[in-house]
Coordinates of C-alpha atoms in Angstrom, one line a residue:
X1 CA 0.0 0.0 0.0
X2 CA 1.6 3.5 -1.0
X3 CA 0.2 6.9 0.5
X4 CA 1.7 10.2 2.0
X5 CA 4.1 10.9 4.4
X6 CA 5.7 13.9 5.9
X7 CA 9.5 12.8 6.3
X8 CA 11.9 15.9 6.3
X9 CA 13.6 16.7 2.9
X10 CA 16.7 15.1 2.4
X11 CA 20.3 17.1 1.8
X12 CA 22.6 14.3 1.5
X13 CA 26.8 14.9 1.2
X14 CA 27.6 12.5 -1.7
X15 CA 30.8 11.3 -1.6
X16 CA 33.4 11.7 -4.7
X17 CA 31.5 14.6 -5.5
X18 CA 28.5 13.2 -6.9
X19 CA 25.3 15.2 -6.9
X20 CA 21.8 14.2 -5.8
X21 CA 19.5 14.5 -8.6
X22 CA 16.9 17.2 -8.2
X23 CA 13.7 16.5 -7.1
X24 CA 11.1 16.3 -10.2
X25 CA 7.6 17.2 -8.5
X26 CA 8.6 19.8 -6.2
X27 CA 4.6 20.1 -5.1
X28 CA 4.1 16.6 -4.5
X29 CA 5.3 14.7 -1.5
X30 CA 7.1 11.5 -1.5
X31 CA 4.7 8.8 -1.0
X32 CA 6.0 5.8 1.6
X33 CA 5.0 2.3 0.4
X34 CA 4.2 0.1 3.3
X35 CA 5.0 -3.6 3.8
X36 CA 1.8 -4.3 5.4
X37 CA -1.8 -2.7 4.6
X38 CA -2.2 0.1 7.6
X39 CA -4.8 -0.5 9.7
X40 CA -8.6 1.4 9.3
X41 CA -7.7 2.6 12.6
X42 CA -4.4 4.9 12.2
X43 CA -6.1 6.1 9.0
X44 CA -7.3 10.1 9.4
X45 CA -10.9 10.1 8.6
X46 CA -10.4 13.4 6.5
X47 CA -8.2 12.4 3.9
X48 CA -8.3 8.4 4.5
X49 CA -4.1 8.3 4.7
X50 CA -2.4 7.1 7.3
X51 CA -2.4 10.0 10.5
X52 CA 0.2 12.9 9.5
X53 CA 1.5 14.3 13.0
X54 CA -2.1 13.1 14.6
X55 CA -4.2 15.2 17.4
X56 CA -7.3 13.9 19.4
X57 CA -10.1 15.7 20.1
X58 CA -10.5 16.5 23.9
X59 CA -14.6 15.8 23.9
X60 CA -14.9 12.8 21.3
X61 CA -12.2 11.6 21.3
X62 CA -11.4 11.3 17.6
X63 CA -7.9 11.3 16.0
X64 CA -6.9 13.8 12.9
X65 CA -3.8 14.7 11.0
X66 CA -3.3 18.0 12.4
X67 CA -3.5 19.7 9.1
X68 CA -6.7 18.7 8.1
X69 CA -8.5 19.2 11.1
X70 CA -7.1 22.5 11.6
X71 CA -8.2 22.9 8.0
X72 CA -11.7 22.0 8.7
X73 CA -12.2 23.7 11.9
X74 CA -11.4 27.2 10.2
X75 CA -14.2 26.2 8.0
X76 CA -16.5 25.6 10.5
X77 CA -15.9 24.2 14.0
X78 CA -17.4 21.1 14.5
X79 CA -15.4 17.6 14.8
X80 CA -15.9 16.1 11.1
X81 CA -17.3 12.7 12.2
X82 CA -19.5 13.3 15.2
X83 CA -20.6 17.1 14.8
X84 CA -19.8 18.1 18.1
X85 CA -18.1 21.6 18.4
X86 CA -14.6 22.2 18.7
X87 CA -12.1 24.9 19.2
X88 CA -8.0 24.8 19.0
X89 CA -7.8 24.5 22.4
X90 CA -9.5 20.9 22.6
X91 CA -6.9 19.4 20.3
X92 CA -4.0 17.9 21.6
X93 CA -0.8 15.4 20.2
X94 CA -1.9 12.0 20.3
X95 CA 1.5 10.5 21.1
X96 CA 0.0 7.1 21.9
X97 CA -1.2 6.8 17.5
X98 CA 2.0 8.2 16.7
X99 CA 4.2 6.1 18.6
X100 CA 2.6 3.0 16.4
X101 CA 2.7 4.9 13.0
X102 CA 6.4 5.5 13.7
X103 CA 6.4 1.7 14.2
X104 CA 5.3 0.7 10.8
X105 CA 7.1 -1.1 8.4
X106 CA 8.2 0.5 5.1
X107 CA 10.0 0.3 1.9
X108 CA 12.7 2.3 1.1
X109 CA 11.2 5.4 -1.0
X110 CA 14.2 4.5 -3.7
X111 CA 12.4 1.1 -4.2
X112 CA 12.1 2.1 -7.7
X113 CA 15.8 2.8 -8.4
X114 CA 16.1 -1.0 -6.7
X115 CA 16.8 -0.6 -3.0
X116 CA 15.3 -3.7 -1.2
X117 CA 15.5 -2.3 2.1
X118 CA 12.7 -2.2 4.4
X119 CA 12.8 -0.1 7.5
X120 CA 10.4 1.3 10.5
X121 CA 9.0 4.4 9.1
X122 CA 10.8 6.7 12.2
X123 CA 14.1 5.4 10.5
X124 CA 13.5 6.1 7.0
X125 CA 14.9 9.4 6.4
X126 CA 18.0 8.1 8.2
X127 CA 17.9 5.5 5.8
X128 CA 17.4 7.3 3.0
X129 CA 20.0 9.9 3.6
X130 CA 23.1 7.1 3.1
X131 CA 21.2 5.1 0.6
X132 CA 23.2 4.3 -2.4
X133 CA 19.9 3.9 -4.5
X134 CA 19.3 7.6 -3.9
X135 CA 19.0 9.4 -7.6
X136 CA 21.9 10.9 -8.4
X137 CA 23.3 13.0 -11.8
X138 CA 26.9 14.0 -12.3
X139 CA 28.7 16.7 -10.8
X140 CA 29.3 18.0 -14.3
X141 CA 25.9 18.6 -14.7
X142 CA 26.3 22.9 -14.7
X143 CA 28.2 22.2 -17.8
X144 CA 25.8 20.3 -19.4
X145 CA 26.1 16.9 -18.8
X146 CA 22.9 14.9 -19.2
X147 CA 23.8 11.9 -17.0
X148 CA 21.2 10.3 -14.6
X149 CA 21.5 7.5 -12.2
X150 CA 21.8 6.1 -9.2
X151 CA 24.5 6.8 -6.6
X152 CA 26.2 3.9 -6.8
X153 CA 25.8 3.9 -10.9
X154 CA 27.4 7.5 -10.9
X155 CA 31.2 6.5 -9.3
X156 CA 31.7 4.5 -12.7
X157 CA 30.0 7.1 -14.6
X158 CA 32.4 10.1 -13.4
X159 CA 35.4 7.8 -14.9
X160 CA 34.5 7.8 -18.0
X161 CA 32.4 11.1 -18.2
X162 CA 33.3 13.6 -21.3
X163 CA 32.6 16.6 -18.9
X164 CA 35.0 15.8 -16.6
X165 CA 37.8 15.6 -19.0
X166 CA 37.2 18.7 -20.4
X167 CA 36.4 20.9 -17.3
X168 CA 39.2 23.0 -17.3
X169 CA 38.7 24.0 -20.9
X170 CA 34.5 24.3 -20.6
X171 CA 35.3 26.7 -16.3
X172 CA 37.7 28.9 -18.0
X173 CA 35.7 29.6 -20.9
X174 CA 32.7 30.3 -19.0
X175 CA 35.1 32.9 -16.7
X176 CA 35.6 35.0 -19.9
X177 CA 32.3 35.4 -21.1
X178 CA 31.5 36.4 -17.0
X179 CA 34.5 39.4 -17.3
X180 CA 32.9 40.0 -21.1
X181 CA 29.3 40.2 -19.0
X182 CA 30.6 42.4 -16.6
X183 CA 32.6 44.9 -18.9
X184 CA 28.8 45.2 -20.6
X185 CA 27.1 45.9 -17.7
X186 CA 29.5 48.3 -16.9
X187 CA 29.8 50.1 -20.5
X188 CA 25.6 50.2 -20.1
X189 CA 25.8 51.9 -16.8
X190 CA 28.2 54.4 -18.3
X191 CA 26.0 55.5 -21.3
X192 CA 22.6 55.4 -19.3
X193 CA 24.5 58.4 -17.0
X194 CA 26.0 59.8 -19.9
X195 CA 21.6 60.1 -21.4
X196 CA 20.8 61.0 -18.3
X197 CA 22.9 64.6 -18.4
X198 CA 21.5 65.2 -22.1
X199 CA 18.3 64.6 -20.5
X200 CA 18.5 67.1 -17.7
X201 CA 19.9 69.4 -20.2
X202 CA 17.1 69.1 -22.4
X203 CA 14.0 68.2 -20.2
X204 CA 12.7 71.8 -19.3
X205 CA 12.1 72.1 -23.1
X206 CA 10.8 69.2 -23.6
X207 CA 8.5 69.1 -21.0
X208 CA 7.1 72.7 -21.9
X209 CA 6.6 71.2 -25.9
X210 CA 4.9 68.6 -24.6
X211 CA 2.6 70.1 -21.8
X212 CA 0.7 71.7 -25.1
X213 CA 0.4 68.4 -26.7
X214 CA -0.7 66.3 -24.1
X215 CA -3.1 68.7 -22.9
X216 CA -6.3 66.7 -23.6
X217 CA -5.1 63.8 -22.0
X218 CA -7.5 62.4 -19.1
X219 CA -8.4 59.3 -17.8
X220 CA -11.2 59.1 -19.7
X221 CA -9.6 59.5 -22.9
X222 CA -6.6 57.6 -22.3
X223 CA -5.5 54.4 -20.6
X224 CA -2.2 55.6 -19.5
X225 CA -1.1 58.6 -17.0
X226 CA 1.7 60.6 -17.6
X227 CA 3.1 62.8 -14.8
X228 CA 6.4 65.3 -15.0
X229 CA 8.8 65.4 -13.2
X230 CA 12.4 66.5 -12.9
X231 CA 13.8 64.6 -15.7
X232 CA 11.3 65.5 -18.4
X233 CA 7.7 63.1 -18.5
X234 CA 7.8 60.0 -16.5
X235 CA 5.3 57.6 -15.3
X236 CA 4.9 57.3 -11.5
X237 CA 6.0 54.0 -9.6
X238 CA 8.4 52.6 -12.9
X239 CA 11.6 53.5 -14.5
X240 CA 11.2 51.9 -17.8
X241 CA 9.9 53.3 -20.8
X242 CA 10.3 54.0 -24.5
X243 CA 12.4 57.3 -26.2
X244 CA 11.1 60.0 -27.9
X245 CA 13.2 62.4 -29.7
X246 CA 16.0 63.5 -27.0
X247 CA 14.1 62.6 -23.8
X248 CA 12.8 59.1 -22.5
X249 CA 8.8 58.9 -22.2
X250 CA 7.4 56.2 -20.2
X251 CA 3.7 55.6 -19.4
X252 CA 2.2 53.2 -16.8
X253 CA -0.9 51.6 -16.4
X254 CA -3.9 53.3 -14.5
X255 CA -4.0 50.1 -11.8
X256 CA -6.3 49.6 -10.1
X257 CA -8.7 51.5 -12.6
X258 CA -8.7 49.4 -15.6
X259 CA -8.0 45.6 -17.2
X260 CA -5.9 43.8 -14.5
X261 CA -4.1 40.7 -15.0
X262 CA -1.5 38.2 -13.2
X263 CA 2.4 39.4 -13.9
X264 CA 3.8 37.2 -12.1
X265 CA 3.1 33.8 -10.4
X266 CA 5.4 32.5 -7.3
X267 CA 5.5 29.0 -6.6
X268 CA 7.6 28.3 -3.7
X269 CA 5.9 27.5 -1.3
X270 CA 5.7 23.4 -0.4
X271 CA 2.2 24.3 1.7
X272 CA -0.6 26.9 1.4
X273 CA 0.5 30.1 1.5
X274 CA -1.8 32.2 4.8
X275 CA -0.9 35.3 5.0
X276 CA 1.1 38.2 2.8
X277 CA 2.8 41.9 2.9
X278 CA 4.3 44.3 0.7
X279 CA 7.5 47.0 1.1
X280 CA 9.0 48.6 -1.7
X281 CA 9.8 45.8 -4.0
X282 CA 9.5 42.9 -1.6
X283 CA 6.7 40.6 -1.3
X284 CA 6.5 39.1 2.5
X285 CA 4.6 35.8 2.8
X286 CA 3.4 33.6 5.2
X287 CA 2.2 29.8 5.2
X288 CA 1.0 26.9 6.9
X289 CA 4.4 25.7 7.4
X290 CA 4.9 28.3 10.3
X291 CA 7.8 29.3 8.0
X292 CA 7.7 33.1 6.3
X293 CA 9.9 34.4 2.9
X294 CA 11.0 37.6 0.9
X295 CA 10.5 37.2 -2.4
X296 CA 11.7 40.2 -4.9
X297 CA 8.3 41.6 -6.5
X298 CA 9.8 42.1 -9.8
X299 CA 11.5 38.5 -10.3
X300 CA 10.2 36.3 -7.9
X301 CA 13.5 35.3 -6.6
X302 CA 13.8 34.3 -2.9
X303 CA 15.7 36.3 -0.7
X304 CA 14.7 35.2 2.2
X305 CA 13.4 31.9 4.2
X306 CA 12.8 31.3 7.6
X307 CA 11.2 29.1 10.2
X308 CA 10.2 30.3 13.6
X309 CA 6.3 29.6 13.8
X310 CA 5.5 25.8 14.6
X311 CA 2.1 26.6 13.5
X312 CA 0.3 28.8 10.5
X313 CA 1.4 32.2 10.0
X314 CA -1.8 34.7 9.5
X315 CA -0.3 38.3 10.4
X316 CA 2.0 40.3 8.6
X317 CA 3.7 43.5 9.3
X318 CA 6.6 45.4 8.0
X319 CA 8.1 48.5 8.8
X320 CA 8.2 51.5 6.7
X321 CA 12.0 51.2 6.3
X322 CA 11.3 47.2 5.3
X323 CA 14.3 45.8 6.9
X324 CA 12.3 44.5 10.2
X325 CA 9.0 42.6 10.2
X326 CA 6.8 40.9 12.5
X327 CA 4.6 38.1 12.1
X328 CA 1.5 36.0 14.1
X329 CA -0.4 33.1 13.8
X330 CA -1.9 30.2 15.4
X331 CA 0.9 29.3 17.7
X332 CA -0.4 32.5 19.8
X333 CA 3.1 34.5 19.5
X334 CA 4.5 37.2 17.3
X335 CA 8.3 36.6 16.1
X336 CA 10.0 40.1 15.2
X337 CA 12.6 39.1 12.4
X338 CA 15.9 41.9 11.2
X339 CA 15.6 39.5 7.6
X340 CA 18.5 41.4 6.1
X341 CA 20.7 39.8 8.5
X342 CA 23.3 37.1 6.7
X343 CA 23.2 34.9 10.1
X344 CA 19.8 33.2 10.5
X345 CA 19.6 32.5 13.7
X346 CA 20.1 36.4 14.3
X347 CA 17.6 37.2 12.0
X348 CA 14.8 36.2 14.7
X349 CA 15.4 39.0 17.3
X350 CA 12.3 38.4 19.5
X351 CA 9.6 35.9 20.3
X352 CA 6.8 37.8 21.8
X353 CA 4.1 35.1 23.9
X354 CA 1.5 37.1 25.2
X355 CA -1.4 36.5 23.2
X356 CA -3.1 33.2 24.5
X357 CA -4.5 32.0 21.6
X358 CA -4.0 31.9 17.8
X359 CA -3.6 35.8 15.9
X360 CA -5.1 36.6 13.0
X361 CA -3.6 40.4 12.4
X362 CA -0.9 42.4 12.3
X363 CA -0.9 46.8 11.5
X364 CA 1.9 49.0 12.3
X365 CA 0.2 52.5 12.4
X366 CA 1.6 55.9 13.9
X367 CA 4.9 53.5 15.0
X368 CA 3.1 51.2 16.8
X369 CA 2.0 47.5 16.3
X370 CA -1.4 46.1 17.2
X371 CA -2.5 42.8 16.8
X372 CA -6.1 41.2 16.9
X373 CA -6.5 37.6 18.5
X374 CA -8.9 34.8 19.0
X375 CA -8.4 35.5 22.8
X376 CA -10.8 38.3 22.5
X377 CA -8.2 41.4 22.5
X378 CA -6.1 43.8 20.7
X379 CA -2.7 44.3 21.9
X380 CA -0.8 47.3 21.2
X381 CA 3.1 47.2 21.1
X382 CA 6.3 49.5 21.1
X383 CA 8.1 48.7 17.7
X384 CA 11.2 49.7 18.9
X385 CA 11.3 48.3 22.8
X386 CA 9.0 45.8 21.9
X387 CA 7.3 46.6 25.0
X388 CA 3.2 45.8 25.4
X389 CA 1.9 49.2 25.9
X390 CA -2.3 48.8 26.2
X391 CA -4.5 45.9 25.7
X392 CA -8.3 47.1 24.2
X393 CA -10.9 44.6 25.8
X394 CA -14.2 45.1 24.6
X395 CA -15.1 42.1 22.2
X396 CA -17.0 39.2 23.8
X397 CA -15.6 36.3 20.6
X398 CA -12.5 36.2 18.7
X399 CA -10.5 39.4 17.1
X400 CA -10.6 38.3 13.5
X401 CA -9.3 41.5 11.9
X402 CA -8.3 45.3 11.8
X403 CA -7.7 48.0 9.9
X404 CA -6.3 51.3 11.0
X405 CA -8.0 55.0 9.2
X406 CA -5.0 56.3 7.0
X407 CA -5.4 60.2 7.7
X408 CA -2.8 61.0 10.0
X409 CA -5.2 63.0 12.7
X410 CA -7.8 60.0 12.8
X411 CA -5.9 57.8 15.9
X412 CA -8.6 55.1 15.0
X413 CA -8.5 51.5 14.7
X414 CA -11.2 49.3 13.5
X415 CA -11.8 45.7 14.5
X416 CA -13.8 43.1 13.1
X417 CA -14.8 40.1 15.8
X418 CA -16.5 36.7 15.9
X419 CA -18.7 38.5 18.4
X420 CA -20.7 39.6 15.2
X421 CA -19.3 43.3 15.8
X422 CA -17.3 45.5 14.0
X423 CA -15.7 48.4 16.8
X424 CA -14.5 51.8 16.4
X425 CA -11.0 52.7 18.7
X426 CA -9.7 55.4 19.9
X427 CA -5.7 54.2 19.8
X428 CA -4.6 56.8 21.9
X429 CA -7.3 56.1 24.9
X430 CA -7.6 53.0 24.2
X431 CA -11.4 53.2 24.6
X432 CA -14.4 52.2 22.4
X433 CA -15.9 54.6 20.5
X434 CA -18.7 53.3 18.4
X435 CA -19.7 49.8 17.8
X436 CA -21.7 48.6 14.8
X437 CA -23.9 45.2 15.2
X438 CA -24.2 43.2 12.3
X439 CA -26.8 40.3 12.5
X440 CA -26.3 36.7 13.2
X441 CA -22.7 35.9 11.0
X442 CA -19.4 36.8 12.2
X443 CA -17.1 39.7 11.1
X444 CA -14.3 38.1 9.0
X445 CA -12.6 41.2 7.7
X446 CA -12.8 45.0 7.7
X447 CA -11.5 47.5 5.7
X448 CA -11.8 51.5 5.7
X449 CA -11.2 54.2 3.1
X450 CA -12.9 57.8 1.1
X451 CA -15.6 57.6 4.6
X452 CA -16.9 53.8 4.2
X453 CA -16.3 51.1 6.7
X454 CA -16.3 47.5 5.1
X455 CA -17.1 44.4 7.3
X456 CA -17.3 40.9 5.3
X457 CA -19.6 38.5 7.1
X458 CA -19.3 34.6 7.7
X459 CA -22.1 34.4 5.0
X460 CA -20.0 35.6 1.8
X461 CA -21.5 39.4 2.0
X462 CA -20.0 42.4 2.4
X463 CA -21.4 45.1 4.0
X464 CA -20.7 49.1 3.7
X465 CA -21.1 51.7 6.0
X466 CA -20.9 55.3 6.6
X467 CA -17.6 55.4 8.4
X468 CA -18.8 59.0 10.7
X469 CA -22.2 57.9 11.0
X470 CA -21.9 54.1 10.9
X471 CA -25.0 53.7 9.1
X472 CA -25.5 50.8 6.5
X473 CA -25.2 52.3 2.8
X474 CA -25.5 48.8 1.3
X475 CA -24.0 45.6 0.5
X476 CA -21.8 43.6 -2.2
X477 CA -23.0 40.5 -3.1
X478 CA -21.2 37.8 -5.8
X479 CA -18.8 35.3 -4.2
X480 CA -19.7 32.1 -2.9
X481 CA -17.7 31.2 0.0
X482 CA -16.6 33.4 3.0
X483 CA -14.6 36.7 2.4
X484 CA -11.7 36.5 4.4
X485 CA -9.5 39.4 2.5
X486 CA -10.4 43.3 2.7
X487 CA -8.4 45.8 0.6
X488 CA -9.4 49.4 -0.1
X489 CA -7.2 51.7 -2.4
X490 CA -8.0 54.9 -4.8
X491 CA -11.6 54.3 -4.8
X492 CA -11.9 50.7 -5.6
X493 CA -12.4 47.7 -3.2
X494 CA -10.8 44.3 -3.6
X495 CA -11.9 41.1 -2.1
X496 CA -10.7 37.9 -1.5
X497 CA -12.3 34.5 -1.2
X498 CA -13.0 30.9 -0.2
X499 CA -14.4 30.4 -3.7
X500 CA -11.0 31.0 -5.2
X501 CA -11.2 34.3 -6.8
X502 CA -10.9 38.2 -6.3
X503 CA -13.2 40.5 -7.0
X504 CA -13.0 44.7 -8.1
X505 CA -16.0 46.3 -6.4
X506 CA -16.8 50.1 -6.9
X507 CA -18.7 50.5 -3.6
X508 CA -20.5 54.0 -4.9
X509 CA -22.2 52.2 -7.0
X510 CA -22.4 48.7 -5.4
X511 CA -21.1 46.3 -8.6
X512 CA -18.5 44.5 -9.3
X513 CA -16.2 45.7 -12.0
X514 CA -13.7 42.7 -12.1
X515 CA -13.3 39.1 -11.3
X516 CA -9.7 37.6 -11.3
X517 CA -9.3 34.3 -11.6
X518 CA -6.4 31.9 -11.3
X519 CA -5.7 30.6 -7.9
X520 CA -7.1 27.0 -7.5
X521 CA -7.8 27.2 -3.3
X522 CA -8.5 29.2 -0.9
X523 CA -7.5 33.2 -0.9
X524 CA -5.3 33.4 2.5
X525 CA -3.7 36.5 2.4
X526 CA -3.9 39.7 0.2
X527 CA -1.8 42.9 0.2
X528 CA -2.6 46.1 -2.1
X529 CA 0.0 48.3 -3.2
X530 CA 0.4 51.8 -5.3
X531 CA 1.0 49.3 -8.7
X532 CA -0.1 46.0 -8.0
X533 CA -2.2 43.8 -6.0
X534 CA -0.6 40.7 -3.9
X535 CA -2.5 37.3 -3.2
X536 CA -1.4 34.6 -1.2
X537 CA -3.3 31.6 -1.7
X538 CA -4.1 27.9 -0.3
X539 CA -2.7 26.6 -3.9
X540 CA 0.9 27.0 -2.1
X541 CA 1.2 30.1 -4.8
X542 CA 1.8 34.1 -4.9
X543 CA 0.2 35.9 -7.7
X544 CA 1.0 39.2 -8.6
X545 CA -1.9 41.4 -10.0
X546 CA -1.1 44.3 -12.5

């Protein structure tokens, strides 16, 4: 019998040199054959595999993979075979179950290649890790060698490998053409400074010809904006563009206004992806892994990858200067990270416990951090000491959200709460100033922006409000599944979903505009920014929105 497993990945040390061949299906776990069929009993009765790092409930007594019952309570919280309610708090290890899964026999996962071994499952990786079956291709591979094998194929292989022969001749070629790279890259530097004096010579002129052509330009009439500035016409949040006579013209898209579509898709994430941020031109992202990256918006290369949470991650924050962030999630801590920092163990500057129970938001406002938690409160913290200055204790259920009002004299928060209530605070006091009830579904999200307050209920509806008067205007109907994601930016809103996609609203007028679809789960996370909006999504992918 063959099904999942959760061994760690392996980084073996081949000896001789000899590489381990990549792994092909980067999204798809290794599956563990077992010698004898598993028992009904060890089996999770969510996804019918044997039990992946298996909690029991504290009432029924039933056993889970953690993951999936975590899955399913955030989707409602009842115990998936009885019904009967259940929170976080009633699950716990079941060390008995795992003691016997780690007991079970198994076949070497290089079976394939022809290992015959057959091993408890809690030794397997240790197995693996020395096994001379293990996939292998030749260290020659970067220069083009197509050789793949097994490790103990690969020793005779090397011997008689054309690669190896001529390595010498194939490394110091490759050197040149890096110094011929460089002395490009160099030269290009050279003649973009060398444009950019003729510009600046050049661009008062231009820019007066040109403030007589473009004159009739408007966003009605044109798709594209065009701003000046100090080095003749350039489009704001970009520097690339086309030329025009003596001085480079570049126009940018009107997001969020018109057609949007995905730029960019990141895929590297080996779980769902919960929660995400944006500074500048980094993407922060958090996932179900407990783990949390930096990915460069404009390439999707990671920079960054750490792991600190031992459970999801669902807040994000980042400070303006985007070298610090914190992050939150169901393990009931924030972790403040310095993520520019080479060493990674001094990346993690802080574990913060004093939330007791999972976290569900992050904001830095005014140069402080709040954060919302399922233990019913918002905590509000120094950024610099790190020191908790106020707790705000007014919500009867869970903190599921928060927004803080952008203009700088407001000192308001808003909160969004299983409680059914969305609240109105006073960050300075502390204090509670208005409070707006919303029937009988709970508050997943809020969001605030041009006077409306935005509250997305439990039952896939969002509602609108009069942010002085907090009086209902109306509500956006047209997803299917819960709204989990709130964002609000010049004039239009954007909401994520449970039924996989995003939606454009333009909340004067109560319609949806837009509909992006692409992500093939659950809409975690979402972050809006001055070009581009940011999803984060169950599918273990990052999209990027233009």
């Amino acid at each position: 019998m063959s099904t999942r497993s959760s061994p760690e990945p392996i980084v073996q040390s081949p000896p001789n040199g000899l590489s381990i061949e990549d792994k092909q299906d980067n999204d798809e776990e290794a599956e563990v054959e077992f010698l004898h069929t598993p028992s009904p009993s060890i089996l999770c009765p969510v996804c019918h595999e044997v039990c992946r790092e298996p909690v029991i409930t504290n009432g029924c007594n039933h056993s889970y993979c953690a993951s999936c019952i975590y899955h399913s309570i955030e989707i409602e919280p009842f115990c998936p075979l009885c019904r009967s309610r259940i929170k976080i708090e009633d699950l716990h290890p079941n060390l008995a179950l795992a003691g016997l899964i780690s007991e079970l026999l198994v076949y070497c996962t290089n079976k394939k290649y022809g290992c015959p071994q057959i091993v408890r499952q809690d030794a397997l990786h240790g197995h693996v890790l020395y096994c001379s079956y293990a996939p292998s291709v030749c260290p020659n591979k970067a220069l083009g060698c197509p050789y793949k094998g097994t490790m103990r194929d690969a020793r005779d292989h090397l011997q008689n490998c054309v690669y190896e022969r001529f390595k010498g001749y194939i490394e110091s070629t490759n050197k040149r053409f890096e110094k011929l790279e460089s002395l490009i890259a160099n030269q290009a530097r050279d003649i973009e400074k060398l444009q950019r004096i003729i510009r600046t010579g050049k661009g008062t002129a231009f820019a007066s010809e040109n403030n007589t052509k473009d004159s009739s330009l408007s966003p009605s009439s044109s798709s594209s904006l065009i701003t000046e500035g100090t080095d003749g016409i350039h489009r704001r949040g970009s520097s690339s563009g086309s030329t025009l006579g003596d001085t480079r013209r570049t126009i940018v898209s009107t997001f969020p206004h018109d057609e949007i579509t995905c730029h960019r898709t990141i895929a590297s994430h080996p779980c769902g992806v919960t929660s995400v941020a944006v500074n500048h031109d980094r993407v922060f992202a958090g996932a179900h892994d407990g783990s949390t990256k930096v990915f460069d918006i404009n390439t999707g290369q990671l920079l960054k990858d750490s792991k600190g949470h031992t459970m999801s991650v669902w807040g994000l924050a980042v400070m303006p200067s985007g070298d610090r962030y914190f992050s939150a999630g169901s393990d009931g801590t924030i972790k403040v990270w310095d993520w520019l920092k080479e060493d990674e163990e001094s990346c993690l500057v802080r574990t913060i416990p004093d939330h007791h129970a999972k976290i569900y938001g992050l904001v830095i406002y005014q140069g402080r951090l709040y954060s919302a938690s399922s233990d019913k409160t918002v905590k509000v913290w120094d950024t610099e000491t790190l020191e908790c200055l106020a707790t705000f204790q007014g919500h009867t259920g869970g903190v599921n959200s928060l927004a803080a009002l952008t203009e700088a004299s407001a000192n308001q928060l808003v909160t969004g709460s299983s409680d059914k209530t969305i609240k109105l605070w006073d960050v300075t006091t502390g204090t509670c100033l208005k409070t707006v009830r919303r029937g009988t579904s709970e508050v997943l999200d809020v969001a605030v922006g041009d006077g409306m307050l935005f509250g997305s209920t439990y039952d896939a509806v969002i509602h609108v409000y009069d942010l002085n008067e907090t009086k209902e205007l109306g509500t956006l109907s047209g997803h299917n599944w819960e709204v989990w994601q709130l964002e609000y930016g010049q004039g239009h809103l954007f909401s994520g979903s449970f039924d996989h996609t995003i939606k454009r609203w333009d909340p004067r007028r109560f319609q949806c505009d837009l509909t992006l679809k692409g992500h093939k789960s659950f809409v975690h996370g979402m972050a809006l920014a001055e070009d581009c909006l940011v999803t984060g999504c169950a599918d273990r992918t990052i999209k990027i929105w233009r």
